[in-house]
Every structure is written in C-alpha cells, then in structure tokens.
Short mmCIF file of N, CA and C in Angstrom, two decimals:
data_model
loop_
_atom_site.label_atom_id
_atom_site.label_comp_id
_atom_site.label_asym_id
_atom_site.label_seq_id
_atom_site.Cartn_x
_atom_site.Cartn_y
_atom_site.Cartn_z
N SER A 1 -6.09 49.66 30.83
CA SER A 1 -5.13 48.69 31.37
C SER A 1 -5.65 47.27 31.23
N ARG A 2 -6.95 47.08 31.52
CA ARG A 2 -7.49 45.74 31.39
C ARG A 2 -7.55 45.32 29.93
N GLY A 3 -7.87 46.22 29.04
CA GLY A 3 -7.93 45.94 27.62
C GLY A 3 -6.58 45.57 27.04
N ARG A 4 -5.51 46.07 27.63
CA ARG A 4 -4.18 45.79 27.12
C ARG A 4 -3.77 44.33 27.35
N ARG A 5 -4.38 43.66 28.28
CA ARG A 5 -4.06 42.25 28.53
C ARG A 5 -4.51 41.35 27.37
N ILE A 6 -5.46 41.81 26.60
CA ILE A 6 -5.95 41.03 25.47
C ILE A 6 -4.87 40.88 24.41
N PHE A 7 -3.99 41.83 24.29
CA PHE A 7 -3.01 41.88 23.21
C PHE A 7 -1.73 41.12 23.55
N ARG A 8 -1.86 39.86 23.92
CA ARG A 8 -0.68 39.08 24.26
C ARG A 8 0.02 38.50 23.04
N PHE A 9 -0.69 38.27 21.96
CA PHE A 9 -0.10 37.66 20.78
C PHE A 9 0.52 38.75 19.92
N ARG A 10 1.80 38.69 19.77
CA ARG A 10 2.53 39.76 19.09
C ARG A 10 2.19 39.95 17.61
N PRO A 11 2.00 38.89 16.83
CA PRO A 11 1.71 39.12 15.42
C PRO A 11 0.40 39.89 15.21
N TYR A 12 -0.55 39.71 16.10
CA TYR A 12 -1.84 40.38 15.95
C TYR A 12 -1.94 41.63 16.83
N ASN A 13 -0.89 41.95 17.52
CA ASN A 13 -0.88 43.06 18.46
C ASN A 13 -1.29 44.37 17.80
N ARG A 14 -0.67 44.67 16.70
CA ARG A 14 -0.93 45.94 16.01
C ARG A 14 -2.36 45.98 15.47
N LEU A 15 -2.80 44.87 14.88
CA LEU A 15 -4.16 44.79 14.34
C LEU A 15 -5.19 45.02 15.44
N TYR A 16 -5.02 44.34 16.57
CA TYR A 16 -5.97 44.50 17.66
C TYR A 16 -5.94 45.92 18.23
N LYS A 17 -4.79 46.53 18.29
CA LYS A 17 -4.71 47.91 18.79
C LYS A 17 -5.48 48.85 17.88
N ILE A 18 -5.35 48.67 16.57
CA ILE A 18 -6.05 49.53 15.62
C ILE A 18 -7.56 49.32 15.74
N LEU A 19 -7.98 48.03 15.83
CA LEU A 19 -9.40 47.73 15.96
C LEU A 19 -9.94 48.24 17.29
N TYR A 20 -9.17 48.11 18.34
CA TYR A 20 -9.59 48.60 19.65
C TYR A 20 -9.80 50.11 19.62
N LYS A 21 -8.89 50.80 18.98
CA LYS A 21 -8.98 52.26 18.85
C LYS A 21 -10.22 52.64 18.04
N TYR A 22 -10.49 51.90 16.93
CA TYR A 22 -11.64 52.17 16.08
C TYR A 22 -12.94 51.94 16.84
N ILE A 23 -13.02 50.82 17.58
CA ILE A 23 -14.22 50.53 18.37
C ILE A 23 -14.42 51.59 19.44
N HIS A 24 -13.33 52.00 20.06
CA HIS A 24 -13.41 53.04 21.09
C HIS A 24 -13.96 54.35 20.49
N GLU A 25 -13.53 54.70 19.28
CA GLU A 25 -14.04 55.90 18.62
C GLU A 25 -15.52 55.75 18.29
N LEU A 26 -15.94 54.55 17.86
CA LEU A 26 -17.35 54.34 17.58
C LEU A 26 -18.20 54.50 18.83
N ILE A 27 -17.71 53.96 19.92
CA ILE A 27 -18.44 54.07 21.18
C ILE A 27 -18.53 55.52 21.62
N SER A 28 -17.43 56.25 21.48
CA SER A 28 -17.43 57.64 21.91
C SER A 28 -18.33 58.50 21.03
N MET A 29 -18.62 58.04 19.78
CA MET A 29 -19.49 58.79 18.89
C MET A 29 -20.96 58.46 19.17
N GLY A 30 -21.26 57.59 20.09
CA GLY A 30 -22.63 57.29 20.44
C GLY A 30 -23.16 56.00 19.82
N LEU A 31 -22.33 55.26 19.13
CA LEU A 31 -22.75 53.99 18.54
C LEU A 31 -22.41 52.85 19.49
N LYS A 32 -22.96 52.90 20.67
CA LYS A 32 -22.58 51.97 21.72
C LYS A 32 -23.00 50.53 21.43
N ARG A 33 -24.08 50.31 20.69
CA ARG A 33 -24.58 48.95 20.47
C ARG A 33 -24.14 48.36 19.12
N GLN A 34 -23.22 49.00 18.47
CA GLN A 34 -22.71 48.52 17.17
C GLN A 34 -21.89 47.25 17.40
N ARG A 35 -22.11 46.24 16.58
CA ARG A 35 -21.32 45.00 16.68
C ARG A 35 -20.27 45.00 15.59
N VAL A 36 -19.09 44.62 15.97
CA VAL A 36 -18.00 44.54 15.01
C VAL A 36 -17.45 43.12 15.08
N SER A 37 -17.41 42.45 13.92
CA SER A 37 -16.87 41.10 13.90
C SER A 37 -15.50 41.14 13.24
N ILE A 38 -14.62 40.33 13.76
CA ILE A 38 -13.24 40.29 13.27
C ILE A 38 -12.99 38.91 12.70
N LEU A 39 -12.51 38.85 11.47
CA LEU A 39 -12.14 37.60 10.86
C LEU A 39 -10.62 37.48 10.85
N VAL A 40 -10.14 36.48 11.48
CA VAL A 40 -8.71 36.21 11.45
C VAL A 40 -8.51 35.12 10.42
N VAL A 41 -7.90 35.47 9.28
CA VAL A 41 -7.82 34.57 8.14
C VAL A 41 -6.63 33.64 8.24
N GLY A 42 -5.55 34.05 8.78
CA GLY A 42 -4.29 33.33 8.73
C GLY A 42 -4.36 31.87 9.06
N ARG A 43 -4.56 31.52 10.29
CA ARG A 43 -4.47 30.12 10.73
C ARG A 43 -5.63 29.27 10.23
N ASN A 44 -6.84 29.80 10.29
CA ASN A 44 -8.01 29.02 9.90
C ASN A 44 -7.93 28.57 8.45
N ALA A 45 -7.50 29.45 7.57
CA ALA A 45 -7.42 29.09 6.15
C ALA A 45 -6.33 28.04 5.93
N ARG A 46 -5.21 28.19 6.59
CA ARG A 46 -4.14 27.20 6.44
C ARG A 46 -4.56 25.84 6.98
N ASP A 47 -5.24 25.85 8.12
CA ASP A 47 -5.73 24.59 8.69
C ASP A 47 -6.74 23.93 7.76
N GLU A 48 -7.63 24.75 7.20
CA GLU A 48 -8.64 24.21 6.28
C GLU A 48 -7.99 23.64 5.04
N LEU A 49 -6.98 24.31 4.51
CA LEU A 49 -6.26 23.82 3.34
C LEU A 49 -5.55 22.50 3.65
N ARG A 50 -4.94 22.43 4.82
CA ARG A 50 -4.27 21.22 5.25
C ARG A 50 -5.27 20.06 5.37
N LYS A 51 -6.45 20.33 5.93
CA LYS A 51 -7.48 19.30 6.05
C LYS A 51 -7.93 18.82 4.68
N LEU A 52 -8.12 19.76 3.76
CA LEU A 52 -8.56 19.39 2.41
C LEU A 52 -7.52 18.52 1.72
N LYS A 53 -6.23 18.85 1.90
CA LYS A 53 -5.18 18.04 1.28
C LYS A 53 -5.17 16.63 1.87
N VAL A 54 -5.36 16.52 3.18
CA VAL A 54 -5.41 15.21 3.83
C VAL A 54 -6.62 14.42 3.34
N ASP A 55 -7.77 15.11 3.23
CA ASP A 55 -8.98 14.44 2.73
C ASP A 55 -8.78 13.97 1.29
N LYS A 56 -8.14 14.79 0.47
CA LYS A 56 -7.90 14.42 -0.93
C LYS A 56 -7.01 13.19 -0.99
N THR A 57 -5.95 13.19 -0.21
CA THR A 57 -5.03 12.05 -0.19
C THR A 57 -5.75 10.80 0.30
N SER A 58 -6.58 10.95 1.31
CA SER A 58 -7.33 9.82 1.84
C SER A 58 -8.28 9.25 0.79
N LEU A 59 -8.97 10.12 0.07
CA LEU A 59 -9.88 9.65 -0.98
C LEU A 59 -9.12 8.98 -2.11
N GLU A 60 -7.98 9.53 -2.49
CA GLU A 60 -7.17 8.91 -3.54
C GLU A 60 -6.71 7.52 -3.11
N ASN A 61 -6.30 7.39 -1.84
CA ASN A 61 -5.89 6.08 -1.33
C ASN A 61 -7.05 5.09 -1.31
N GLN A 62 -8.25 5.57 -0.96
CA GLN A 62 -9.41 4.70 -0.97
C GLN A 62 -9.72 4.20 -2.38
N ILE A 63 -9.59 5.10 -3.36
CA ILE A 63 -9.86 4.71 -4.75
C ILE A 63 -8.85 3.66 -5.20
N VAL A 64 -7.58 3.91 -4.90
CA VAL A 64 -6.54 2.94 -5.29
C VAL A 64 -6.81 1.59 -4.63
N LEU A 65 -7.19 1.61 -3.37
CA LEU A 65 -7.49 0.37 -2.64
C LEU A 65 -8.69 -0.34 -3.25
N GLN A 66 -9.75 0.40 -3.58
CA GLN A 66 -10.93 -0.21 -4.18
C GLN A 66 -10.62 -0.84 -5.53
N VAL A 67 -9.83 -0.13 -6.35
CA VAL A 67 -9.46 -0.67 -7.66
C VAL A 67 -8.61 -1.92 -7.49
N ASP A 68 -7.65 -1.88 -6.57
CA ASP A 68 -6.80 -3.03 -6.33
C ASP A 68 -7.61 -4.23 -5.85
N GLN A 69 -8.53 -4.00 -4.93
CA GLN A 69 -9.37 -5.09 -4.43
C GLN A 69 -10.25 -5.65 -5.53
N ALA A 70 -10.79 -4.77 -6.37
CA ALA A 70 -11.65 -5.24 -7.47
C ALA A 70 -10.86 -6.08 -8.46
N ILE A 71 -9.63 -5.68 -8.76
CA ILE A 71 -8.79 -6.45 -9.69
C ILE A 71 -8.46 -7.82 -9.10
N ARG A 72 -8.12 -7.85 -7.82
CA ARG A 72 -7.84 -9.13 -7.16
C ARG A 72 -9.08 -10.03 -7.13
N ARG A 73 -10.22 -9.43 -6.86
CA ARG A 73 -11.47 -10.20 -6.81
C ARG A 73 -11.80 -10.77 -8.20
N ILE A 74 -11.59 -9.98 -9.23
CA ILE A 74 -11.84 -10.47 -10.60
C ILE A 74 -10.92 -11.64 -10.92
N ALA A 75 -9.64 -11.52 -10.57
CA ALA A 75 -8.70 -12.61 -10.85
C ALA A 75 -9.11 -13.87 -10.10
N HIS A 76 -9.50 -13.72 -8.84
CA HIS A 76 -9.94 -14.87 -8.04
C HIS A 76 -11.19 -15.51 -8.64
N LEU A 77 -12.17 -14.68 -9.00
CA LEU A 77 -13.42 -15.22 -9.54
C LEU A 77 -13.22 -15.83 -10.93
N ARG A 78 -12.28 -15.29 -11.70
CA ARG A 78 -11.99 -15.88 -13.01
C ARG A 78 -11.43 -17.30 -12.83
N ARG A 79 -10.48 -17.44 -11.88
CA ARG A 79 -9.93 -18.78 -11.60
C ARG A 79 -11.02 -19.73 -11.09
N LYS A 80 -11.86 -19.20 -10.20
CA LYS A 80 -12.94 -20.02 -9.63
C LYS A 80 -13.91 -20.46 -10.73
N THR A 81 -14.25 -19.55 -11.65
CA THR A 81 -15.15 -19.89 -12.74
C THR A 81 -14.54 -20.96 -13.64
N GLU A 82 -13.27 -20.81 -13.95
CA GLU A 82 -12.60 -21.82 -14.79
C GLU A 82 -12.58 -23.19 -14.10
N ASP A 83 -12.28 -23.19 -12.80
CA ASP A 83 -12.26 -24.45 -12.05
C ASP A 83 -13.64 -25.10 -12.00
N LEU A 84 -14.67 -24.29 -11.78
CA LEU A 84 -16.02 -24.84 -11.71
C LEU A 84 -16.49 -25.33 -13.09
N ASP A 85 -16.12 -24.63 -14.16
CA ASP A 85 -16.46 -25.11 -15.50
C ASP A 85 -15.81 -26.45 -15.78
N GLU A 86 -14.56 -26.58 -15.36
CA GLU A 86 -13.86 -27.86 -15.53
C GLU A 86 -14.53 -28.95 -14.69
N ARG A 87 -14.94 -28.60 -13.48
CA ARG A 87 -15.61 -29.58 -12.62
C ARG A 87 -16.93 -30.03 -13.25
N VAL A 88 -17.69 -29.08 -13.85
CA VAL A 88 -18.94 -29.44 -14.52
C VAL A 88 -18.66 -30.36 -15.70
N ARG A 89 -17.64 -30.05 -16.48
CA ARG A 89 -17.28 -30.89 -17.63
C ARG A 89 -16.95 -32.31 -17.18
N LEU A 90 -16.14 -32.42 -16.12
CA LEU A 90 -15.76 -33.74 -15.62
C LEU A 90 -16.98 -34.49 -15.04
N GLN A 91 -17.87 -33.75 -14.38
CA GLN A 91 -19.07 -34.37 -13.81
C GLN A 91 -19.98 -34.89 -14.93
N GLU A 92 -20.06 -34.15 -16.04
CA GLU A 92 -20.86 -34.62 -17.18
C GLU A 92 -20.27 -35.89 -17.78
N GLU A 93 -18.95 -35.94 -17.89
CA GLU A 93 -18.30 -37.17 -18.39
C GLU A 93 -18.55 -38.34 -17.45
N LEU A 94 -18.46 -38.08 -16.16
CA LEU A 94 -18.72 -39.13 -15.17
C LEU A 94 -20.15 -39.63 -15.28
N LEU A 95 -21.09 -38.71 -15.49
CA LEU A 95 -22.49 -39.08 -15.63
C LEU A 95 -22.71 -39.95 -16.87
N ARG A 96 -22.09 -39.55 -17.99
CA ARG A 96 -22.21 -40.35 -19.21
C ARG A 96 -21.64 -41.76 -18.99
N ALA A 97 -20.50 -41.84 -18.35
CA ALA A 97 -19.88 -43.14 -18.09
C ALA A 97 -20.75 -43.98 -17.17
N GLU A 98 -21.33 -43.36 -16.15
CA GLU A 98 -22.16 -44.11 -15.20
C GLU A 98 -23.44 -44.59 -15.87
N ARG A 99 -24.00 -43.81 -16.78
CA ARG A 99 -25.20 -44.24 -17.52
C ARG A 99 -24.88 -45.45 -18.41
N ARG A 100 -23.70 -45.45 -19.02
CA ARG A 100 -23.29 -46.61 -19.82
C ARG A 100 -23.18 -47.85 -18.94
N LYS A 101 -22.64 -47.66 -17.72
CA LYS A 101 -22.54 -48.80 -16.79
C LYS A 101 -23.92 -49.33 -16.42
N VAL A 102 -24.87 -48.42 -16.22
CA VAL A 102 -26.23 -48.85 -15.88
C VAL A 102 -26.84 -49.61 -17.05
N ASP A 103 -26.56 -49.12 -18.26
CA ASP A 103 -27.11 -49.80 -19.45
C ASP A 103 -26.61 -51.23 -19.57
N VAL A 104 -25.37 -51.49 -19.20
CA VAL A 104 -24.83 -52.86 -19.30
C VAL A 104 -25.01 -53.64 -18.02
N GLY A 105 -25.59 -53.00 -16.99
CA GLY A 105 -25.90 -53.71 -15.76
C GLY A 105 -24.78 -53.72 -14.74
N MET A 106 -23.76 -52.85 -14.86
CA MET A 106 -22.64 -52.85 -13.91
C MET A 106 -22.82 -51.79 -12.80
N SER A 107 -23.90 -51.01 -12.84
CA SER A 107 -24.13 -49.98 -11.82
C SER A 107 -25.62 -49.89 -11.55
N ILE A 108 -25.99 -49.07 -10.55
CA ILE A 108 -27.41 -48.93 -10.20
C ILE A 108 -27.87 -47.49 -10.46
N ALA A 109 -29.17 -47.31 -10.52
CA ALA A 109 -29.76 -45.99 -10.81
C ALA A 109 -29.47 -44.99 -9.70
N TYR A 110 -29.31 -45.48 -8.47
CA TYR A 110 -29.03 -44.57 -7.35
C TYR A 110 -27.73 -43.81 -7.57
N THR A 111 -26.71 -44.49 -8.06
CA THR A 111 -25.42 -43.85 -8.33
C THR A 111 -25.57 -42.77 -9.39
N VAL A 112 -26.36 -43.06 -10.42
CA VAL A 112 -26.61 -42.06 -11.47
C VAL A 112 -27.32 -40.85 -10.88
N SER A 113 -28.28 -41.10 -9.99
CA SER A 113 -29.04 -40.01 -9.36
C SER A 113 -28.12 -39.13 -8.50
N VAL A 114 -27.21 -39.75 -7.76
CA VAL A 114 -26.26 -38.99 -6.94
C VAL A 114 -25.36 -38.13 -7.82
N ILE A 115 -24.87 -38.70 -8.91
CA ILE A 115 -23.99 -37.97 -9.82
C ILE A 115 -24.75 -36.82 -10.49
N GLU A 116 -26.03 -37.04 -10.85
CA GLU A 116 -26.84 -35.97 -11.44
C GLU A 116 -27.04 -34.82 -10.45
N ASN A 117 -27.30 -35.17 -9.18
CA ASN A 117 -27.45 -34.12 -8.16
C ASN A 117 -26.16 -33.32 -7.99
N ASP A 118 -25.03 -34.01 -7.99
CA ASP A 118 -23.75 -33.32 -7.90
C ASP A 118 -23.52 -32.42 -9.11
N LEU A 119 -23.93 -32.89 -10.28
CA LEU A 119 -23.78 -32.10 -11.50
C LEU A 119 -24.62 -30.82 -11.43
N VAL A 120 -25.85 -30.96 -10.99
CA VAL A 120 -26.73 -29.78 -10.86
C VAL A 120 -26.13 -28.79 -9.86
N ASP A 121 -25.61 -29.30 -8.75
CA ASP A 121 -24.98 -28.44 -7.75
C ASP A 121 -23.77 -27.71 -8.33
N ASN A 122 -22.94 -28.44 -9.08
CA ASN A 122 -21.76 -27.81 -9.69
C ASN A 122 -22.15 -26.78 -10.75
N GLN A 123 -23.21 -27.06 -11.50
CA GLN A 123 -23.67 -26.08 -12.49
C GLN A 123 -24.19 -24.81 -11.82
N ALA A 124 -24.89 -24.97 -10.71
CA ALA A 124 -25.38 -23.80 -9.96
C ALA A 124 -24.22 -22.98 -9.41
N GLN A 125 -23.20 -23.66 -8.90
CA GLN A 125 -22.02 -22.95 -8.39
C GLN A 125 -21.31 -22.21 -9.52
N ALA A 126 -21.23 -22.84 -10.69
CA ALA A 126 -20.57 -22.20 -11.84
C ALA A 126 -21.34 -20.96 -12.29
N LEU A 127 -22.66 -21.05 -12.32
CA LEU A 127 -23.47 -19.88 -12.69
C LEU A 127 -23.33 -18.76 -11.67
N ARG A 128 -23.30 -19.13 -10.38
CA ARG A 128 -23.13 -18.12 -9.33
C ARG A 128 -21.77 -17.44 -9.45
N ALA A 129 -20.74 -18.21 -9.76
CA ALA A 129 -19.40 -17.64 -9.92
C ALA A 129 -19.35 -16.70 -11.12
N LYS A 130 -20.03 -17.06 -12.22
CA LYS A 130 -20.06 -16.18 -13.39
C LYS A 130 -20.80 -14.87 -13.08
N ALA A 131 -21.90 -14.97 -12.33
CA ALA A 131 -22.63 -13.77 -11.92
C ALA A 131 -21.77 -12.90 -11.01
N ASP A 132 -21.06 -13.53 -10.07
CA ASP A 132 -20.16 -12.79 -9.18
C ASP A 132 -19.04 -12.11 -9.97
N LEU A 133 -18.57 -12.78 -11.01
CA LEU A 133 -17.53 -12.20 -11.86
C LEU A 133 -18.04 -10.94 -12.56
N LEU A 134 -19.26 -10.99 -13.06
CA LEU A 134 -19.85 -9.81 -13.71
C LEU A 134 -20.04 -8.66 -12.71
N VAL A 135 -20.46 -9.00 -11.50
CA VAL A 135 -20.62 -7.98 -10.46
C VAL A 135 -19.27 -7.37 -10.10
N ALA A 136 -18.24 -8.19 -10.01
CA ALA A 136 -16.90 -7.70 -9.68
C ALA A 136 -16.38 -6.78 -10.79
N ARG A 137 -16.67 -7.12 -12.03
CA ARG A 137 -16.26 -6.24 -13.14
C ARG A 137 -16.97 -4.89 -13.04
N ALA A 138 -18.26 -4.91 -12.71
CA ALA A 138 -19.01 -3.66 -12.54
C ALA A 138 -18.43 -2.85 -11.38
N GLU A 139 -18.04 -3.51 -10.30
CA GLU A 139 -17.43 -2.80 -9.17
C GLU A 139 -16.09 -2.18 -9.56
N LEU A 140 -15.33 -2.87 -10.41
CA LEU A 140 -14.07 -2.30 -10.90
C LEU A 140 -14.33 -1.05 -11.72
N PHE A 141 -15.29 -1.13 -12.64
CA PHE A 141 -15.60 0.04 -13.46
C PHE A 141 -16.13 1.19 -12.60
N LYS A 142 -16.88 0.85 -11.57
CA LYS A 142 -17.39 1.87 -10.64
C LYS A 142 -16.24 2.53 -9.89
N ALA A 143 -15.31 1.73 -9.40
CA ALA A 143 -14.17 2.26 -8.64
C ALA A 143 -13.29 3.13 -9.54
N MET A 144 -13.18 2.76 -10.82
CA MET A 144 -12.36 3.54 -11.74
C MET A 144 -13.12 4.75 -12.27
N GLY A 145 -14.43 4.80 -12.02
CA GLY A 145 -15.22 5.93 -12.48
C GLY A 145 -15.62 5.82 -13.94
N THR A 146 -15.62 4.63 -14.50
CA THR A 146 -15.95 4.45 -15.91
C THR A 146 -17.21 3.62 -16.12
N LEU A 147 -17.96 3.37 -15.06
CA LEU A 147 -19.13 2.49 -15.17
C LEU A 147 -20.17 3.07 -16.11
N LEU A 148 -20.52 4.33 -15.94
CA LEU A 148 -21.56 4.93 -16.77
C LEU A 148 -21.09 5.08 -18.22
N ALA A 149 -19.85 5.50 -18.41
CA ALA A 149 -19.33 5.67 -19.77
C ALA A 149 -19.23 4.32 -20.48
N ARG A 150 -18.89 3.28 -19.75
CA ARG A 150 -18.75 1.95 -20.33
C ARG A 150 -20.07 1.45 -20.92
N HIS A 151 -21.17 1.82 -20.26
CA HIS A 151 -22.49 1.39 -20.72
C HIS A 151 -23.23 2.50 -21.47
N LYS A 152 -22.49 3.55 -21.83
CA LYS A 152 -23.03 4.68 -22.61
C LYS A 152 -24.26 5.29 -21.95
N ILE A 153 -24.15 5.54 -20.65
CA ILE A 153 -25.23 6.16 -19.89
C ILE A 153 -24.80 7.59 -19.59
N SER A 154 -25.65 8.55 -19.91
CA SER A 154 -25.34 9.94 -19.60
C SER A 154 -26.31 10.43 -18.53
N VAL A 155 -25.79 11.26 -17.67
CA VAL A 155 -26.60 11.82 -16.58
C VAL A 155 -26.76 13.29 -16.85
N ASP A 156 -27.99 13.73 -17.01
CA ASP A 156 -28.26 15.14 -17.26
C ASP A 156 -28.59 15.80 -15.93
N SER A 157 -27.73 16.69 -15.49
CA SER A 157 -27.90 17.32 -14.17
C SER A 157 -28.97 18.41 -14.22
N SER A 158 -29.39 18.82 -15.39
CA SER A 158 -30.39 19.90 -15.49
C SER A 158 -31.80 19.36 -15.69
N SER A 159 -32.02 18.08 -15.40
CA SER A 159 -33.35 17.51 -15.59
C SER A 159 -34.31 18.06 -14.55
N LYS A 160 -35.53 18.32 -14.97
CA LYS A 160 -36.55 18.88 -14.08
C LYS A 160 -37.38 17.76 -13.51
N ARG A 161 -37.76 17.91 -12.24
CA ARG A 161 -38.58 16.89 -11.58
C ARG A 161 -39.97 17.40 -11.39
#
C-alpha cells in the first residue's frame, strides 16, 4: 500500500509497476542488497536538447555581434586614419610655411618648435590609428574564424609534447 503511493505519475505508472515487481522478485530470491538504477530518458534528453539549441543560438548571436562590431570598428578606424593622415599633411605644410617665415624674419623659432611638436604628436596618433586598424582587422578575421587560414597557419592536433 505504501509503495503504491509512489506511482502517482500516470505515464510512468506501468514502468514503475514492472520495475517494482522485478525488484520485489529479486529481493524474494535473496538478492536483498542488489542496487537497481533507473534511467528516465524522456524529459532529461528533451531538456538537454533544448539547452543545446539555446546555447547554439546564443553562440551564433555572439559571433554575429562580434563580426558586426569588428566591421564598425574597422570603418571608424579607417576614417580616423584618413583624418589623421590629412592632419599630418597639413601640419607639414604649415611647418614648411613657418620655416619660410623664419627665414625672411617674419616669425620666431618658438613658433616653429611648437608646430614641430604638434607634427610629431599628430604623426604618433596616425601611427597608433594604423596599428589599431591592423588589430581590428585581425579581430574581424578571428571573429569570422579565418584568422589562421588568412595567414596560412595550420594547427596539428596530433603533435606530441
């Protein structure tokens, strides 16, 4: 009577009754300490499959987001690099003009020094932007999964250590 309370779930009712009868026969045959494990496959497998599908969708969304961000970053850095290159070009022209003024006595060396410092600063910013652009391109290839193939690098998984 107490054992019958276990069988409240109707879909598994018949299965549990058969297993209960089998365990009871084992006990009556003298195998009292025998352990029997029951695997219920139905719900756990479906839940696991559902989790895997959600994880797959989440990973796909992350990849799309990473690729989109990398493309936007590349476009931004390309514009920034072009702007800084133009700024360096204009600063060089300004420096040449200021040196001509110093040569004819219409300007002082301090102004040339300030313009040279600004030029060096702009050149450093332009180089940093170009380096950032290369890093962003590598991040795009990484997000797309083509980084190693792009640089013709092969990974041998059977290498011995």
